[in-house]
mmCIF file of C-alpha atoms and ligand atoms in Angstrom:
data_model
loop_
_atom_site.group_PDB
_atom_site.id
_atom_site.type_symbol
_atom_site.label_atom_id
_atom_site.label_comp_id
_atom_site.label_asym_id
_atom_site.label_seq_id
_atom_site.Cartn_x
_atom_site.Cartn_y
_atom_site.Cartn_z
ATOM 1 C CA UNK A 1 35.812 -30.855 1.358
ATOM 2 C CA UNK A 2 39.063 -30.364 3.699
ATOM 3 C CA UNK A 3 39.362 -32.468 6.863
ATOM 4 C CA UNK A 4 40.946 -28.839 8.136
ATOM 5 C CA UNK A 5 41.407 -25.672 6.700
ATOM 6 C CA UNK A 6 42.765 -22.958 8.203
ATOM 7 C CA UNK A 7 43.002 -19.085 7.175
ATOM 8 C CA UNK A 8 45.550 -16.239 8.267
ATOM 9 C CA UNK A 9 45.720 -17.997 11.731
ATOM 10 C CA UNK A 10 47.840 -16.091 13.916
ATOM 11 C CA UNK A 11 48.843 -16.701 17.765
ATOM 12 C CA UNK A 12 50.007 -14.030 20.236
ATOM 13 C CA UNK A 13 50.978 -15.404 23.886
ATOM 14 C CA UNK A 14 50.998 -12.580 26.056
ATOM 15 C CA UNK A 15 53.993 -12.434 28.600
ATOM 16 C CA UNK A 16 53.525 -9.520 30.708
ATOM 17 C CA UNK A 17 53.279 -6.066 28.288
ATOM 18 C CA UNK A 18 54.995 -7.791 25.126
ATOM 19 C CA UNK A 19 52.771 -10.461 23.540
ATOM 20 C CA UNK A 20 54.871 -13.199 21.652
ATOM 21 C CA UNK A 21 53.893 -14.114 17.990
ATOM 22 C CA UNK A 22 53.853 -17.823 17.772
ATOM 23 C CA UNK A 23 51.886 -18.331 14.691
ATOM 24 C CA UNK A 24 52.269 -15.276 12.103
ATOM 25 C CA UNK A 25 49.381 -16.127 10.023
ATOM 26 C CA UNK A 26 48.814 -20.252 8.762
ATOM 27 C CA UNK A 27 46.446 -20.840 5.697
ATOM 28 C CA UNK A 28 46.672 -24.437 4.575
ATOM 29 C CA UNK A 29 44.076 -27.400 3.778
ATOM 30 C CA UNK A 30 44.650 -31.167 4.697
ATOM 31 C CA UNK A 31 42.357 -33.330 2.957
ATOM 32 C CA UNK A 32 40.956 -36.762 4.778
ATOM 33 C CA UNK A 33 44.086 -39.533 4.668
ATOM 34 C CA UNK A 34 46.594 -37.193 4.264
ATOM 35 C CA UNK A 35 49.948 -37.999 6.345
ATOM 36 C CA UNK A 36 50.951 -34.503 7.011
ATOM 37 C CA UNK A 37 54.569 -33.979 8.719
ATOM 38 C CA UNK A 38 55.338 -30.399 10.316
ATOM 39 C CA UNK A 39 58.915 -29.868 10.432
ATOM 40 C CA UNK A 40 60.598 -26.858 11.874
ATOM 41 C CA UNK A 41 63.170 -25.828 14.436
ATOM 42 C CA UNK A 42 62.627 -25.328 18.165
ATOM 43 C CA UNK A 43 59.954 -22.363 18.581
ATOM 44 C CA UNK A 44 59.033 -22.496 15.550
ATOM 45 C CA UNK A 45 55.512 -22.612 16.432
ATOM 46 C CA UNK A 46 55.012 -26.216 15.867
ATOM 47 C CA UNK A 47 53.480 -27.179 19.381
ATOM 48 C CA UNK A 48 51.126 -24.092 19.187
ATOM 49 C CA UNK A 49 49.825 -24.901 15.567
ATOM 50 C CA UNK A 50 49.146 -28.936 16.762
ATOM 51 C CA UNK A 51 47.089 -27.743 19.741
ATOM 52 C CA UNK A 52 45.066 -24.902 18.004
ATOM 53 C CA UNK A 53 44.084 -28.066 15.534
ATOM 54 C CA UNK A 54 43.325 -30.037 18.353
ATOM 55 C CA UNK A 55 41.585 -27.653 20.072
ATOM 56 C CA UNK A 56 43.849 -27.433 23.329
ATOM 57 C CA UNK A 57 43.537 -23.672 22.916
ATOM 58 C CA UNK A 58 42.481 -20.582 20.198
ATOM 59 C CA UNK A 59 44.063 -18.951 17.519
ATOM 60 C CA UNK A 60 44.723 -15.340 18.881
ATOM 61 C CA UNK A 61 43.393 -14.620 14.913
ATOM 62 C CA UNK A 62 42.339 -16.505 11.668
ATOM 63 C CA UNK A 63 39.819 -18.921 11.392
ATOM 64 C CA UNK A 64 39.931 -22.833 11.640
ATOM 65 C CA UNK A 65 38.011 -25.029 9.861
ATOM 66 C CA UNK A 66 37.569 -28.592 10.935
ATOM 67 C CA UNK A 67 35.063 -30.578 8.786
ATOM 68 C CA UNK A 68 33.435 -27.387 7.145
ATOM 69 C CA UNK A 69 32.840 -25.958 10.728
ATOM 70 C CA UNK A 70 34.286 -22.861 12.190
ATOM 71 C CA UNK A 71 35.615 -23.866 15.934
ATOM 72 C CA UNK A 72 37.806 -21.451 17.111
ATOM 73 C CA UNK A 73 34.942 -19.873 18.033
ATOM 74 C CA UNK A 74 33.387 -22.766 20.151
ATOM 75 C CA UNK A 75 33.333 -22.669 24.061
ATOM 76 C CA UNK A 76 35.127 -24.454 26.187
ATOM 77 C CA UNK A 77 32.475 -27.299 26.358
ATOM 78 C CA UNK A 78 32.009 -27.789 22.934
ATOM 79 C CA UNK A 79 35.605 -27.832 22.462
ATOM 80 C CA UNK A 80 35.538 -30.445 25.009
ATOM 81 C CA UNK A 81 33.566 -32.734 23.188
ATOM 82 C CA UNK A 82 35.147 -32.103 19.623
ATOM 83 C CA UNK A 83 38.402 -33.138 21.146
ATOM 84 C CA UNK A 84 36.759 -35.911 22.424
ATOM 85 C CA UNK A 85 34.698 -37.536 19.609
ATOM 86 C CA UNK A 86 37.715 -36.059 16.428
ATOM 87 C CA UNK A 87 40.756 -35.946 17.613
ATOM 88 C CA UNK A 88 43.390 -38.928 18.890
ATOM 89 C CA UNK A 89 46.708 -37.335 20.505
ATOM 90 C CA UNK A 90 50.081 -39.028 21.114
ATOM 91 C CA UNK A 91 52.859 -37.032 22.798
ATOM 92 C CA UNK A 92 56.449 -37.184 23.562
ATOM 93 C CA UNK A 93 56.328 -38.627 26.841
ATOM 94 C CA UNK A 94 53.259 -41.192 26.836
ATOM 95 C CA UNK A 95 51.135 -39.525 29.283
ATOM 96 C CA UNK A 96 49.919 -43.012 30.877
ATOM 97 C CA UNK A 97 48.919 -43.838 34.162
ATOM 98 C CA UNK A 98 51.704 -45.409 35.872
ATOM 99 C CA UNK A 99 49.491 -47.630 38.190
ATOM 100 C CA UNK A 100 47.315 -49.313 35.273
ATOM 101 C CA UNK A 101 47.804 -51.698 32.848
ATOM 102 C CA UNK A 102 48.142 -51.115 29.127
ATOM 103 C CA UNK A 103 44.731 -52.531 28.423
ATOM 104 C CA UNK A 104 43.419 -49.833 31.131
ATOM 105 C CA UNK A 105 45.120 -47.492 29.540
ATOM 106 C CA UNK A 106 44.028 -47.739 26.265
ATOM 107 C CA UNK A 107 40.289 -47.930 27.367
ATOM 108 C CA UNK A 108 40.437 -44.867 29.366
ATOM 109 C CA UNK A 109 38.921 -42.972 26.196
ATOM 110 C CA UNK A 110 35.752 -45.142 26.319
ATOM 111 C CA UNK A 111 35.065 -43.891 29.956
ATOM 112 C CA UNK A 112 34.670 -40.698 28.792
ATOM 113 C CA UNK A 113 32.885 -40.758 25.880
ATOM 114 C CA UNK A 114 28.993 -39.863 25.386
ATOM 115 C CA UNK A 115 28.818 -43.985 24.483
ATOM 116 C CA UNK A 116 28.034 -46.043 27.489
ATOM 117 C CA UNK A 117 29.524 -49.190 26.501
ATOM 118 C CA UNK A 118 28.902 -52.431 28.776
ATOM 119 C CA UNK A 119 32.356 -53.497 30.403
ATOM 120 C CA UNK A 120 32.656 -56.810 27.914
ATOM 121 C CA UNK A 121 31.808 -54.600 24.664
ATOM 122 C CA UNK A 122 34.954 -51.706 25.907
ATOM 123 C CA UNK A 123 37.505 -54.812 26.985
ATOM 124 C CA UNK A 124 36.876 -56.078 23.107
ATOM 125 C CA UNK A 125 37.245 -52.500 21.604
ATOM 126 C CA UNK A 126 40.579 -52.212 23.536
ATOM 127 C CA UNK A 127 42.065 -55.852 23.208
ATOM 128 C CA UNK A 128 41.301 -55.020 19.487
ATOM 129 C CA UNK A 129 43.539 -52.027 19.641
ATOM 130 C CA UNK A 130 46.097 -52.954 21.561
ATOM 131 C CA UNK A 131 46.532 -55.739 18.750
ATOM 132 C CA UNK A 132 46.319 -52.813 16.327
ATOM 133 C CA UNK A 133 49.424 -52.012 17.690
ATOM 134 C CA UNK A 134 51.675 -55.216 18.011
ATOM 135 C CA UNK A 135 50.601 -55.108 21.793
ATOM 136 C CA UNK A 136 48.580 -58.191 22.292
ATOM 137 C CA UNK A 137 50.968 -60.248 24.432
ATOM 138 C CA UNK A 138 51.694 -57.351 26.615
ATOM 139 C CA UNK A 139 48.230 -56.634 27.581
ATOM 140 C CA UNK A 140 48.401 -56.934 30.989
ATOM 141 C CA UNK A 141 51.896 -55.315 31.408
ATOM 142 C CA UNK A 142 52.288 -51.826 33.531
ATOM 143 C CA UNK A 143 53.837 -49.079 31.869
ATOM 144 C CA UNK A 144 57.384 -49.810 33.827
ATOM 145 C CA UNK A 145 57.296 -52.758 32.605
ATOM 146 C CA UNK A 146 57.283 -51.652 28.368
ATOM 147 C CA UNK A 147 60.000 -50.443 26.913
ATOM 148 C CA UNK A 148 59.709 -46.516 25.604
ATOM 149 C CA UNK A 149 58.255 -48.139 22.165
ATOM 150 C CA UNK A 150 56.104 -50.499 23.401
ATOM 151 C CA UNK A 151 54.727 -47.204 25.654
ATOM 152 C CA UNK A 152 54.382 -45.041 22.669
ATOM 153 C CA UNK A 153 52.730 -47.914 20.952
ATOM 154 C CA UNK A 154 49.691 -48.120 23.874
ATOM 155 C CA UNK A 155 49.433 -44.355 23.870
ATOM 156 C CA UNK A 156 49.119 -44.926 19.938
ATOM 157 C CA UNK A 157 46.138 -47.528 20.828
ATOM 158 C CA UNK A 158 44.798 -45.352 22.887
ATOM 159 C CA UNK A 159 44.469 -42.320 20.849
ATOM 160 C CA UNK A 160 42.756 -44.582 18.218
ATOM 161 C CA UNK A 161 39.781 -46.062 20.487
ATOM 162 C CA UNK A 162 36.840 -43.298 19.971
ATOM 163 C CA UNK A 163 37.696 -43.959 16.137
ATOM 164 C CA UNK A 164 39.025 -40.228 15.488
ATOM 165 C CA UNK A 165 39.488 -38.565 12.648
ATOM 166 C CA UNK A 166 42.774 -37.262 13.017
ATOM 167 C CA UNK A 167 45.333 -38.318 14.679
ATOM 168 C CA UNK A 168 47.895 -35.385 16.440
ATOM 169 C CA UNK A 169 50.903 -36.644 17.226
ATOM 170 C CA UNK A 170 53.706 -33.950 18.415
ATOM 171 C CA UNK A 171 57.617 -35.328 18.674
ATOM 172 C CA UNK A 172 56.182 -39.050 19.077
ATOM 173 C CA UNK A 173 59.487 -39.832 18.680
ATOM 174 C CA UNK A 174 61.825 -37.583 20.939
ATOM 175 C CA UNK A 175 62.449 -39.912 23.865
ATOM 176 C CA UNK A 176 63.134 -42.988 21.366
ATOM 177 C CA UNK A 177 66.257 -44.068 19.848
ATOM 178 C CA UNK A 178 66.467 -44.369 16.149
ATOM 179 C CA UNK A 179 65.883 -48.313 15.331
ATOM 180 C CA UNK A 180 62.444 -47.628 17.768
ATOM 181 C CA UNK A 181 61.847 -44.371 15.813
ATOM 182 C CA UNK A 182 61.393 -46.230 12.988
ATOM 183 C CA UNK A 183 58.877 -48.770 14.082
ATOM 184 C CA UNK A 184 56.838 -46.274 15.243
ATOM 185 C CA UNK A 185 56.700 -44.247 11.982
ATOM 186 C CA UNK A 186 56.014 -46.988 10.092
ATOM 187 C CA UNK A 187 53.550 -48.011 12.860
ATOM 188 C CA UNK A 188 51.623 -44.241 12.003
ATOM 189 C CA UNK A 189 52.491 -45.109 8.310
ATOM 190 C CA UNK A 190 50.404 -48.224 8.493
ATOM 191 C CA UNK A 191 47.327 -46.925 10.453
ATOM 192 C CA UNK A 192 47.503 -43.959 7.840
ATOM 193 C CA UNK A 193 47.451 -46.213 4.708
ATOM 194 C CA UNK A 194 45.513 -49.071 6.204
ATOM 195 C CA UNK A 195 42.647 -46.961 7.623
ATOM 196 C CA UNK A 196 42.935 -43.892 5.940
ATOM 197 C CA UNK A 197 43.628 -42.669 9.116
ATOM 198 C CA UNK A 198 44.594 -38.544 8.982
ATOM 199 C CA UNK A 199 47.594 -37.993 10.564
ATOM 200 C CA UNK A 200 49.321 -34.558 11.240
ATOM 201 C CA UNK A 201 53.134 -35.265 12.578
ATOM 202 C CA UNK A 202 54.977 -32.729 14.336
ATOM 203 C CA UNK A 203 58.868 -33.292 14.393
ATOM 204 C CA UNK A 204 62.364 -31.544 14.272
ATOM 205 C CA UNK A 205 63.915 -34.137 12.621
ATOM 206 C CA UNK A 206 64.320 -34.361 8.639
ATOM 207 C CA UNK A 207 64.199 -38.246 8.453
ATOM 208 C CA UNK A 208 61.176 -38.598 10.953
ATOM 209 C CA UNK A 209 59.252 -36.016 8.451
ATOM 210 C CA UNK A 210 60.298 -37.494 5.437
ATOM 211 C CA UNK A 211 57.948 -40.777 6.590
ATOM 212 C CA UNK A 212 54.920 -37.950 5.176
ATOM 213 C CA UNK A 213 52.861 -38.011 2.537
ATOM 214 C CA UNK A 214 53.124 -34.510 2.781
ATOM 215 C CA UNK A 215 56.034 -32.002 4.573
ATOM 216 C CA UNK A 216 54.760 -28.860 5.336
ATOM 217 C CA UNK A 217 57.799 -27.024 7.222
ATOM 218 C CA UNK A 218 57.820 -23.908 9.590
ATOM 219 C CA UNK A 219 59.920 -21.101 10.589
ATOM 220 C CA UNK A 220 58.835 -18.261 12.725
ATOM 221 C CA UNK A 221 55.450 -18.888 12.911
ATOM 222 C CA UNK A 222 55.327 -19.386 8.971
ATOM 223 C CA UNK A 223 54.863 -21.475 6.103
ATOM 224 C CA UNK A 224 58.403 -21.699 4.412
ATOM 225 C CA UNK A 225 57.982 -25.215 2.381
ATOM 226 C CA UNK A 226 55.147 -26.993 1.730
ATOM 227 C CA UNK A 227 55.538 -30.078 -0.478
ATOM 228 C CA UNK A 228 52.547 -30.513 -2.293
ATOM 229 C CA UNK A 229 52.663 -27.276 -3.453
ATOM 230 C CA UNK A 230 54.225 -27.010 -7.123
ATOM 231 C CA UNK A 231 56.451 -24.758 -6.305
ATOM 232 C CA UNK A 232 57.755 -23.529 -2.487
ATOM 233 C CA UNK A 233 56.992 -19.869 -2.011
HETATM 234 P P1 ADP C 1 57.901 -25.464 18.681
HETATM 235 O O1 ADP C 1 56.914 -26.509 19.062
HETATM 236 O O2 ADP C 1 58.132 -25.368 17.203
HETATM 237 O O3 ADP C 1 59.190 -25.595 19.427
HETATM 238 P P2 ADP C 1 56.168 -23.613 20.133
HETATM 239 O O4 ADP C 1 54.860 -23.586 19.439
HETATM 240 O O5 ADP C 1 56.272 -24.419 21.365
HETATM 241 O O6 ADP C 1 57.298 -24.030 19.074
HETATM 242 O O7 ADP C 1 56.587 -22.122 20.489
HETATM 243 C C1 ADP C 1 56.551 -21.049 19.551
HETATM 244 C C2 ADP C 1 56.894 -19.747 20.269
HETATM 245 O O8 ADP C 1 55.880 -19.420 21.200
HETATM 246 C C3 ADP C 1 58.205 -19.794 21.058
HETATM 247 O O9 ADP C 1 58.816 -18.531 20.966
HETATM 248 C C4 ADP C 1 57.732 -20.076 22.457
HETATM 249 O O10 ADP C 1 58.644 -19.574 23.395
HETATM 250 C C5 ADP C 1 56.408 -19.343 22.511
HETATM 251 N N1 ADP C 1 55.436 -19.987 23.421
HETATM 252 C C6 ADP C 1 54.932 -21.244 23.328
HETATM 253 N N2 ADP C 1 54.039 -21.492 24.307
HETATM 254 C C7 ADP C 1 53.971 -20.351 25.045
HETATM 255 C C8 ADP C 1 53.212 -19.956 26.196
HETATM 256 N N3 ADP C 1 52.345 -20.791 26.777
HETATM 257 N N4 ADP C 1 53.417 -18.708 26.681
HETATM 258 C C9 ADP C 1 54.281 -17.853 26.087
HETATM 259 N N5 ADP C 1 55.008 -18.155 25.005
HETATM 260 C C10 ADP C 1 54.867 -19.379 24.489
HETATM 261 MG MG1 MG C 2 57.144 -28.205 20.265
#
């Protein structure tokens, strides 16, 4: 069975009387383990395609499939909690809380999870992670004090505590220069082999998408390339 499958998925945003087609209808399947890179240019439709799969928001149209069962029909709540308990995000600019340490950070997940977890039992879940990560001696470091790697590294750890099954990343790389790029790809590379991890990469960059398994690219809200098909439509 597909990790995710989705069918004809189409988004519309509307902006006043004109509605604006993001997505133009999406059917693909990603199978568990699969390093998936989405390549495209700017408004491409990218962005809205990573949060319909990580249930940030609906398809307008289409159905989406995650683990055999339909969810774009879910409400908010249970959206809620299969964002929670499947799906790991890392973003462009880190998202952490400036005031905490990295180990905070990276435990902040366990807080809100349906597991109540003694204190000693969620400080050995996220020393464990942050050592996932290369992160170990910088435990107890605030986010000002990391440079933009070693931030996208603790959001990485972070995104991995409730154990998800796929990880989201979109443009993990746009605020890091090129020798830092490349750790962290092979950083996602090494969770995704490793672990078997699912990861589904979101970039505008050729070289950062070529670090896939798979390249599925998009233009207008389409499919153009996809390269595990045998032969590009
Ligand atoms: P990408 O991530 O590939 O740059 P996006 O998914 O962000 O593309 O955007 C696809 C299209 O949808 C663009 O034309 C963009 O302007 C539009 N769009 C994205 N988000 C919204 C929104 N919240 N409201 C209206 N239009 C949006
Ligand atoms: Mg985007």
């Amino acid at each position: 069975m597909s990790l995710i499958s989705v069918r004809e998925l189409e988004k519309t945003y509307a902006m006043g009387d004109v509605g604006v087609s993001a997505l133009r209808g999406i059917t693909l399947d990603i199978d568990p383990g699969e390093f998936v890179t989405v390549v495209g240019p700017s408004g491409s439709g990218k962005s809205t395609f990573m949060h319909i799969l990580g249930c940030l928001d609906r398809p307008t149209k289409g159905a989406y499939l995650l683990e055999g069962r339909d969810v774009s029909q879910l409400s908010s709540d249970e959206l809620a909690w299969v964002r929670n308990q499947k799906i790991g995000f890392v973003f462009q600019s880190f998202n952490l809380l400036p005031r905490t340490s990295a180990l905070d950070n990276v435990e902040l997940p366990l807080l809100y999870g349906p597991e109540k977890l003694s204190r000693a039992k969620r400080r050995e879940k996220s020393l464990g992670a942050i050592e996932v990560v290369g992160l170990g001696n910088r435990a107890h470091h605030y986010p000002s004090q990391l440079s933009g790697g070693q931030q996208q590294r603790v959001a990485i750890a972070r995104a991995l505590m409730n154990s998800p099954a796929i990880l989201l990343a979109d443009e993990p790389t746009g605020n890091l220069d090129s020798n830092t790029s490349v750790e962290i790809m092979e950083l996602f590379q090494r969770l995704s082999r490793g672990r078997g991890l699912t990861v589904v990469l979101i970039t505008h960059e050729r070289v950062i998408a070529d670090y896939g398994t798979r390249t599925i690219e998009f233009t207008d809200g389409l499919v153009v390339a996809d390269s595990s098909m045998a032969t590009v439509q």
